[in-house]
Coordinates of C-alpha atoms and ligand atoms in Angstrom, one line a residue:
X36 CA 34.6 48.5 -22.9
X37 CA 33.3 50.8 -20.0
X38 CA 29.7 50.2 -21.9
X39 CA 30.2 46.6 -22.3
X40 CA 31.4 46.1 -18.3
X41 CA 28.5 47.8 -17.0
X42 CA 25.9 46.0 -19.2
X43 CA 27.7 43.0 -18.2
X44 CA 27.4 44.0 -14.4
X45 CA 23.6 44.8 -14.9
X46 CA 22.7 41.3 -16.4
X47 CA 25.0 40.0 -13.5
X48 CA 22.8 41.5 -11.0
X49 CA 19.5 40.4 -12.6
X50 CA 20.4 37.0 -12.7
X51 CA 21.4 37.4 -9.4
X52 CA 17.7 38.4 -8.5
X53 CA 15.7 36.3 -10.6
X54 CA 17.7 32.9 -10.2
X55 CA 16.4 32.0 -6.7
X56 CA 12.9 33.8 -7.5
X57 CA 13.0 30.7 -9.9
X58 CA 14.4 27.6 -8.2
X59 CA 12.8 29.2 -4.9
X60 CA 13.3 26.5 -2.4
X61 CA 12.1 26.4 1.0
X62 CA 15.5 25.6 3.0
X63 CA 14.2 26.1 6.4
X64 CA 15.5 24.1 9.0
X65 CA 12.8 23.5 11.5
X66 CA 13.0 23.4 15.3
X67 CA 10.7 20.7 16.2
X68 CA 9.4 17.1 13.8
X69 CA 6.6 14.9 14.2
X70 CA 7.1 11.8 12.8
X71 CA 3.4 10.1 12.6
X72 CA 3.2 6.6 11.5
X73 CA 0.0 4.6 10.9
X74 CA 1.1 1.0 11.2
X75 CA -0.1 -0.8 8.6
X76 CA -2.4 1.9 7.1
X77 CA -2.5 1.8 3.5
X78 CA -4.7 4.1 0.6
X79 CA -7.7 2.2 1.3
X80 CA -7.5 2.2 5.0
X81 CA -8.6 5.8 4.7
X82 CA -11.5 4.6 2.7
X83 CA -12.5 2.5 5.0
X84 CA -12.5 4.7 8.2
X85 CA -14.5 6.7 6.5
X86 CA -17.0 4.4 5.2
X87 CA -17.3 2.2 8.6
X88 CA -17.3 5.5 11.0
X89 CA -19.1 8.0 9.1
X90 CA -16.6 10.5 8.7
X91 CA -14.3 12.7 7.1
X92 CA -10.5 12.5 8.2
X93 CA -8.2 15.9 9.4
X94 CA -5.3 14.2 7.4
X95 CA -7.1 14.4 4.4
X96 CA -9.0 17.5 4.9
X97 CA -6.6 19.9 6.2
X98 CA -3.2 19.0 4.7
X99 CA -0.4 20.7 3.1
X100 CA 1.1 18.1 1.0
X101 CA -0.3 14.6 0.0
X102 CA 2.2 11.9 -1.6
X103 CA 2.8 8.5 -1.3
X104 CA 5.7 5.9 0.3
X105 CA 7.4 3.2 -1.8
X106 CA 7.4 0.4 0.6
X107 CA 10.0 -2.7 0.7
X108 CA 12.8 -3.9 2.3
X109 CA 16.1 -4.6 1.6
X110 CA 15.2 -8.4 1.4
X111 CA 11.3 -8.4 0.0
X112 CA 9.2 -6.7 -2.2
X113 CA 6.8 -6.7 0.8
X114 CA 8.4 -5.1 4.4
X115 CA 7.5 -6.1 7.5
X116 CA 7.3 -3.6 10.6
X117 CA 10.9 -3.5 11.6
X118 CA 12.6 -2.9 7.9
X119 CA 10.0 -0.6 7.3
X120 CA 10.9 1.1 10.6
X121 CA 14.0 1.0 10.2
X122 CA 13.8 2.8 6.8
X123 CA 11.7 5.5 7.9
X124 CA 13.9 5.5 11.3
X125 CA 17.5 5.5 9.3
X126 CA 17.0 6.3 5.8
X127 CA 18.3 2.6 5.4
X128 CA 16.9 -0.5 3.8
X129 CA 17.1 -4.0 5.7
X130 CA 15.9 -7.1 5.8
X131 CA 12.7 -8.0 7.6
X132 CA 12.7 -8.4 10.9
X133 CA 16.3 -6.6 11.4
X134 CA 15.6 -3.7 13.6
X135 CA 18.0 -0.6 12.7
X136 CA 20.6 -3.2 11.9
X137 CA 22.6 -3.6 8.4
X138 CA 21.6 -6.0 6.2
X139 CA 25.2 -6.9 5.9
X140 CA 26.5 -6.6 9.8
X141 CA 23.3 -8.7 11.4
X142 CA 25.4 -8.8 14.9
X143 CA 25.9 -4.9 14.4
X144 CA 29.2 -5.7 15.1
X145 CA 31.0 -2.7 12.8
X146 CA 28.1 0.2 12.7
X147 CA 24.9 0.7 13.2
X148 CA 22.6 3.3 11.2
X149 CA 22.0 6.3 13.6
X150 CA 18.2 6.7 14.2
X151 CA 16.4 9.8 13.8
X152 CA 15.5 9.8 17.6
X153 CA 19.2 9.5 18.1
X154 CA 20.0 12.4 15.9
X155 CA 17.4 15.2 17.5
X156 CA 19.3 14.2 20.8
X157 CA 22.6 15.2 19.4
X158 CA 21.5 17.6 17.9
X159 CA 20.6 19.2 21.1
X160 CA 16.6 18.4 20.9
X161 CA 14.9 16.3 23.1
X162 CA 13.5 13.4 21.6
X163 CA 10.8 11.2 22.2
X164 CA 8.7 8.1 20.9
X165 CA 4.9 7.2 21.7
X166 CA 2.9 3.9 20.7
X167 CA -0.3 1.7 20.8
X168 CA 2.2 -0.8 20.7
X169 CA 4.3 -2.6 23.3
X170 CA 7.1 -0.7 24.1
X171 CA 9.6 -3.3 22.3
X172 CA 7.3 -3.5 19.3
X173 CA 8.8 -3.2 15.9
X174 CA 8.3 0.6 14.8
X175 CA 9.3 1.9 18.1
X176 CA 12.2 -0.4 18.8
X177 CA 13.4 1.0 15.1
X178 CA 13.6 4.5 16.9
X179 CA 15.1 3.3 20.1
X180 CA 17.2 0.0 19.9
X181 CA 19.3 -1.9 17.2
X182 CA 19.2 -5.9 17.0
X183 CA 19.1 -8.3 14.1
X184 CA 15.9 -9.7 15.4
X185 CA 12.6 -7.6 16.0
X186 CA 11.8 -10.9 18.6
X187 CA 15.0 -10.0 20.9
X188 CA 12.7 -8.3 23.0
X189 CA 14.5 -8.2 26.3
X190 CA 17.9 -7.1 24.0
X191 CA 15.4 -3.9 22.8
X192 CA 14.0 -3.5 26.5
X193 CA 17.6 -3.2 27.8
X194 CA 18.8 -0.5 25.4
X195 CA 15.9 1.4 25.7
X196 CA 16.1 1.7 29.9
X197 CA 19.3 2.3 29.4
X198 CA 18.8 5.4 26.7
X199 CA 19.1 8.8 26.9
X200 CA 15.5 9.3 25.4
X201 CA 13.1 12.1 26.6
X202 CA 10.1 9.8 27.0
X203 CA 9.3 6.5 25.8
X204 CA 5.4 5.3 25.9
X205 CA 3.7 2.8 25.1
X206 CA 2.0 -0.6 26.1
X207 CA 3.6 -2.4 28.9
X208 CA 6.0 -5.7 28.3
X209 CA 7.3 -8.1 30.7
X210 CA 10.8 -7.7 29.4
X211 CA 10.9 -3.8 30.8
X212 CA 12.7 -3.7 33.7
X213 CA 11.6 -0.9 35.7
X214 CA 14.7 -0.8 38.3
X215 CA 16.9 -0.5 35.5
X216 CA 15.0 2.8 33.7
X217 CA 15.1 4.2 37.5
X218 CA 18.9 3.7 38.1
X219 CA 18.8 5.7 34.6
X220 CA 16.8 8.5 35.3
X221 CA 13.5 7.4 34.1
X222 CA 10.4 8.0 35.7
X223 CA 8.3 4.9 35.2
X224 CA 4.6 5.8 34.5
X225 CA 1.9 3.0 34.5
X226 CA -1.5 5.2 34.9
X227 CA -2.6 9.0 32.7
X228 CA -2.8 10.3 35.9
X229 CA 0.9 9.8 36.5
X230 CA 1.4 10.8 33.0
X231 CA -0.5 14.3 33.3
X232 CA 1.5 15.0 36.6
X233 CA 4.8 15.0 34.7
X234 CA 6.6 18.0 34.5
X235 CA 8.7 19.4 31.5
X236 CA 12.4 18.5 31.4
X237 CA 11.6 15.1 33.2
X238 CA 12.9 12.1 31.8
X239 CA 9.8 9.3 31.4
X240 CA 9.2 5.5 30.4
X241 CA 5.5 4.4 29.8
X242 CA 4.3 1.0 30.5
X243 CA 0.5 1.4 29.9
X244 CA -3.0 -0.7 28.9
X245 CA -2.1 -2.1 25.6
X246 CA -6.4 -2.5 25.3
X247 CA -7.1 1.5 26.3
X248 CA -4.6 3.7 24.1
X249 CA -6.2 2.8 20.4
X250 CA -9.6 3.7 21.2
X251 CA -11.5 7.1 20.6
X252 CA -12.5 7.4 24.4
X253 CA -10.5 5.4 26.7
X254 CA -13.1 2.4 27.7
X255 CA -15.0 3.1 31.4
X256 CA -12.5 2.2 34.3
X257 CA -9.2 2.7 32.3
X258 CA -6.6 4.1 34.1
X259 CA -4.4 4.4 31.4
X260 CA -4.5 7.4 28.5
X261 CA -5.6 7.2 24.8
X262 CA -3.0 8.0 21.8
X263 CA -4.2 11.5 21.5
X264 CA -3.8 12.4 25.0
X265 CA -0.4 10.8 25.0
X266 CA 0.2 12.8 21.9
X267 CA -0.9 16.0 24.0
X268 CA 1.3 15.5 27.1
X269 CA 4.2 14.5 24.7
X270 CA 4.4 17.2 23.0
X271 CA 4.0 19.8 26.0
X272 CA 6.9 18.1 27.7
X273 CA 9.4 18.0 24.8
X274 CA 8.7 21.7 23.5
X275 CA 11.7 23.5 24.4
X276 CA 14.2 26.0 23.0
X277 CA 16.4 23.8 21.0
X278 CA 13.6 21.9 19.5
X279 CA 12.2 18.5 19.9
X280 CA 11.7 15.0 17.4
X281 CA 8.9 13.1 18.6
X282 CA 7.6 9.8 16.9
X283 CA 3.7 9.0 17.1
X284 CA 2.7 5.3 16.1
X285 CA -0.7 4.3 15.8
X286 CA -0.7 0.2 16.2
X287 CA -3.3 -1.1 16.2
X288 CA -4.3 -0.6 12.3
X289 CA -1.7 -3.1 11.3
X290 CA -2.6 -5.5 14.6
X291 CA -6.8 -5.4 13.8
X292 CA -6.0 -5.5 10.0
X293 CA -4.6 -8.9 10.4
X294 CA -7.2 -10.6 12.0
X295 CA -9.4 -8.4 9.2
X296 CA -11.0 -6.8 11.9
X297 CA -12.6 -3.8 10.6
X298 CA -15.1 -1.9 13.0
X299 CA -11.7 -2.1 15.3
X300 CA -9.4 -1.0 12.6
X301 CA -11.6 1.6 11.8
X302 CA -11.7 3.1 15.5
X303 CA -8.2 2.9 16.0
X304 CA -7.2 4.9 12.4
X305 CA -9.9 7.7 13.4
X306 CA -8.0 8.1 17.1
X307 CA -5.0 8.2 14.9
X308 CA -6.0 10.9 12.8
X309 CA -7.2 12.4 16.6
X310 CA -3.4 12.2 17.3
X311 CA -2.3 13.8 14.0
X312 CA -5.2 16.8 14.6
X313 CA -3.5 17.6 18.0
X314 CA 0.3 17.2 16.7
X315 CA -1.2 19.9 14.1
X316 CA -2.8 22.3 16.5
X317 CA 0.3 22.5 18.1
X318 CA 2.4 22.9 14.7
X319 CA 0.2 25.7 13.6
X320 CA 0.3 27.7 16.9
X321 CA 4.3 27.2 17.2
X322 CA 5.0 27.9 13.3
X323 CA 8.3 25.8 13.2
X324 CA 7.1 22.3 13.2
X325 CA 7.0 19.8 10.6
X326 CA 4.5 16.8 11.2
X327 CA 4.8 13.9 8.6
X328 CA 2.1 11.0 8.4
X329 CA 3.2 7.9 6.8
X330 CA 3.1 4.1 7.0
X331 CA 5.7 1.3 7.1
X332 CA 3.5 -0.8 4.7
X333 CA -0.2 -1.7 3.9
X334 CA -1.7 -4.6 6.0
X335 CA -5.1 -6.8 4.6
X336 CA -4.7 -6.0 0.7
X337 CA -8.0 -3.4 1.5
X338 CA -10.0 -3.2 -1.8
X339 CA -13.6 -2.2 -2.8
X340 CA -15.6 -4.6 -3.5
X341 CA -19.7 -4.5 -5.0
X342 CA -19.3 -0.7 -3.1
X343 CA -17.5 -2.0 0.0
X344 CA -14.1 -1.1 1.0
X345 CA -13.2 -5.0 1.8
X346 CA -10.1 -6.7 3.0
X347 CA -8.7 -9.6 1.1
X348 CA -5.4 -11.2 3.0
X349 CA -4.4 -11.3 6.4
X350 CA -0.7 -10.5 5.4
X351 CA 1.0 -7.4 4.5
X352 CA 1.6 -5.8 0.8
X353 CA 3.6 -3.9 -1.1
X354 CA 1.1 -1.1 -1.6
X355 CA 2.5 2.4 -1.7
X356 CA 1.0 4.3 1.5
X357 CA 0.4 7.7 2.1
X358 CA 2.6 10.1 2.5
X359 CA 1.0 13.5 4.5
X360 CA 2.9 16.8 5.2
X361 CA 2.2 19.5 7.2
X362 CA 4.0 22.9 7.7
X363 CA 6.1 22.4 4.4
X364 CA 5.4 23.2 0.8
X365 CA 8.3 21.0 -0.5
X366 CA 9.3 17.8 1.3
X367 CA 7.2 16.1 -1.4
X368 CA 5.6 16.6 -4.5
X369 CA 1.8 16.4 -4.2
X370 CA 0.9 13.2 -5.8
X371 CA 4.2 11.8 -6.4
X372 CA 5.9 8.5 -4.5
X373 CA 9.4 8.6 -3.2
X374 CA 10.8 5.5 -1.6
X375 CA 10.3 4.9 1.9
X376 CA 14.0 5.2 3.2
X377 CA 13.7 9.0 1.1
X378 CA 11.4 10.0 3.8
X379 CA 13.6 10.3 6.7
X380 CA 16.6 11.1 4.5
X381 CA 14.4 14.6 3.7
X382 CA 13.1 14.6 7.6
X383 CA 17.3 15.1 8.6
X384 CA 17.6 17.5 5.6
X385 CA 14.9 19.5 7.7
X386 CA 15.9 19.5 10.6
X387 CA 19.6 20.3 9.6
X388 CA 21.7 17.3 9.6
X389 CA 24.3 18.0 7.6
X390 CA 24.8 13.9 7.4
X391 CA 22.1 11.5 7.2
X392 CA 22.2 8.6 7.3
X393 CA 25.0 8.1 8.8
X394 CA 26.9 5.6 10.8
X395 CA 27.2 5.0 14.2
X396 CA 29.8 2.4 15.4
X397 CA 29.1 -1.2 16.5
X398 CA 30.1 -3.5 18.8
X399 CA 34.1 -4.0 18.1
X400 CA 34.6 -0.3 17.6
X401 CA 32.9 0.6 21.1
X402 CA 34.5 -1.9 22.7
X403 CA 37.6 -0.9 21.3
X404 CA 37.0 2.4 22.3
X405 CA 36.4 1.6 26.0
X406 CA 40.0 -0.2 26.1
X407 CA 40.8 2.9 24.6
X408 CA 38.9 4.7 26.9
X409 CA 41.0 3.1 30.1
X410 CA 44.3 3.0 28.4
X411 CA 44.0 6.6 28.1
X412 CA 42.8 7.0 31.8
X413 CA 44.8 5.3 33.5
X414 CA 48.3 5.4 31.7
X415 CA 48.4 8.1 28.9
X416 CA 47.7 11.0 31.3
X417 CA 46.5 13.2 28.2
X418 CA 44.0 11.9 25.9
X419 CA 45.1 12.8 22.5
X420 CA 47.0 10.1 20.6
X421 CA 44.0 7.3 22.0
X422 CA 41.4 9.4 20.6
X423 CA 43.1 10.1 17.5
X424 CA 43.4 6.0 17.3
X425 CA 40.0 5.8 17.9
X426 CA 38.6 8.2 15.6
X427 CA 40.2 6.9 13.2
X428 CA 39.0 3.3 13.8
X429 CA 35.8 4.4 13.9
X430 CA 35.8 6.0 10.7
X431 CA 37.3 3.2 9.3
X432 CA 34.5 0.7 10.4
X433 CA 32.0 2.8 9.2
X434 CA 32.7 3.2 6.4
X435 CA 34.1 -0.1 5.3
X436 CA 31.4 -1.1 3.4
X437 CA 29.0 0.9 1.1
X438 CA 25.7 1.4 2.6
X439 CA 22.7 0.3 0.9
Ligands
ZN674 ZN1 1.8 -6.2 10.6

């Protein structure tokens, strides 16, 4: 019996030390994530960089991890920039042109999916978002804002001046309204040089040269930085203790693509891969920091034709895109797809969400909750029965209906 206890306890024990040896699974949580998406920049796009600039791309070269992105929506086969946003955002699929909204609650009247950007501030990080874009453009309003309508551009304006947000940069849009990102502790930059004086723990709103920030060098006379160096100061001002998310877009891929513009194109996917190559340096040096390249979808149907990498539509498709890791050996599997809204599902496993997605509540419940709010202030004294109401109500909403 003695005998049979201890051979029992020994096999115990070895199974104890070769299990994880064999499922050995990298569960690191990391500090900082760098969310890097080429808009619009499918397989081919790569293809052509290379081919129109004579060059080879850092991406490709030096990565850890290469994959690819399933995209769709909710509603199409093919995704536009604001339900592919919002699946990479939220680890939710919508319908075109919804921009972190339900498919099913359009007026985002019971919940709204909590954003990625929105979780690295609860979770104590700063968090910030950079584009060639406008700043109400699709991809970073999917970060930053919720509204049914991509187009609601003054509803996506509002939000943002009014966020908690680390920095927000991008092109300038007359629907900003800089008195209202003062009043909220924003420091409203228009040129690079106001951008390089900035100083760490300051809270920042970009308006800047939508024509200057996709090119390789900023064009003569340009007052206003390039993606890269955007990329650079970004990162030095949210690096901090308790981490940081920061979201990179690179436009202008998607906006040349359409007009099948590619000499343009080209330019603005090498500064891209610029961007990535300094998002890197930084990874690499700091040793806790996950950077992930992806795409919402593929714009121009690229395709090589007679030896030519050659576009043939001016639309989107529903090409699978790449999927690039740095700084992890197992957010993907090298050469496998996973669908687009898996992406930022694994991005929250990393950086330690213990829910995502997940719910935040929408219009009723936060009005609700500011009745609450006054009841409880003005006539309850203590706050403990309206807050029990509330939470209640909150879960209630949020859970109401299954999420897709
Ligand atoms: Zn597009």
């Amino acid at each position: 019996m003695k005998k049979t206890l201890s051979v029992l306890l020994a096999v115990l024990i070895l199974c104890a030390g070769l299990v994880p040896c064999v499922s050995a699974k990298d569960t690191k949580v990391y500090d900082n994530v760098i969310l890097m998406i080429g808009d619009g920049m499918g397989q081919n796009h790569l293809a052509l960089a290379k081919q129109e600039r004579g060059i080879t791309l850092f991406m490709e070269e030096e990565c850890d991890l290469r994959g690819y992105s399933e995209t769709r929506s909710f509603s199409s086969a093919v995704t536009d920039s604001a339900a592919g946003g919002t699946a990479l955002s939220s680890g939710v699929r919508t319908t075109n042109r919804y921009v972190a909204s339900y498919w099913y609650d359009p007026l985002d009247w019971f919940s709204v999916p909590r954003t990625l950007a929105e979780a690295a501030k609860r979770s104590g990080r700063r968090s910030g978002v950079i584009t060639t874009d406008t700043t109400d453009g699709a991809t970073p309003a999917s970060f930053t804002a919720h509204t049914s309508d991509r187009g609601n551009s003054t509803d996506i304006s509002t939000q943002q001046a009014k966020s908690d947000f680390d920095l927000l940069w991008g092109g300038a849009v007359k629907t900003f309204d800089p008195a209202l990102a003062a009043e909220n502790g924003f420091t409203v930059l228009t040129t690079k040089r106001e951008m390089d004086a900035l100083q760490t723990g300051s809270k920042s709103f970009g308006q800047f040269d939508y024509d200057t920030m996709w090119h390789v060098d900023a064009p003569e006379g340009s007052t206003s930085p390039t993606l890269s160096e955007m990329t650079e100061k970004a990162i030095s001002l949210l690096d901090n203790e308790n981490g940081f998310f920061l979201m990179v877009e690179g436009a202008h891929i998607d906006k040349f693509s359409h007009n099948n513009k590619a000499a343009e194109a080209a330019e603005a996917l090498e500064e891209f891969d610029h961007s990535i190559e300094t998002a890197v340096n930084f990874a690499r040096k700091d040793g806790n920091t996950l950077v992930v390249i992806t795409a919402d979808h593929e714009t121009g149907g690229i395709t090589l034709i007679d030896g030519k990498y050659t576009y043939t539509k001016t639309g989107h498709t529903g090409a699978d895109v790449p999927l690039i890791v740095f700084g992890s050996n197992d957010l993907i599997e090298n050469g496998k797809p996973i669908q687009n809204r898996e992406v930022a599902r694994r991005i929250g496993q990393k950086m330690g969400l213990d829910k995502f997605p997940v719910s935040d509540p929408g219009k009723i419940p936060t009005f609700y909750q500011n009745i609450l709010h006054i009841v409880s202030e003005s006539n309850w004294g203590g706050r403990s029965i309206p807050k029990a109401i509330w939470d209640l109500t909150a879960d209630l909403f949020a859970n109401l209906i299954p999420k897709k």
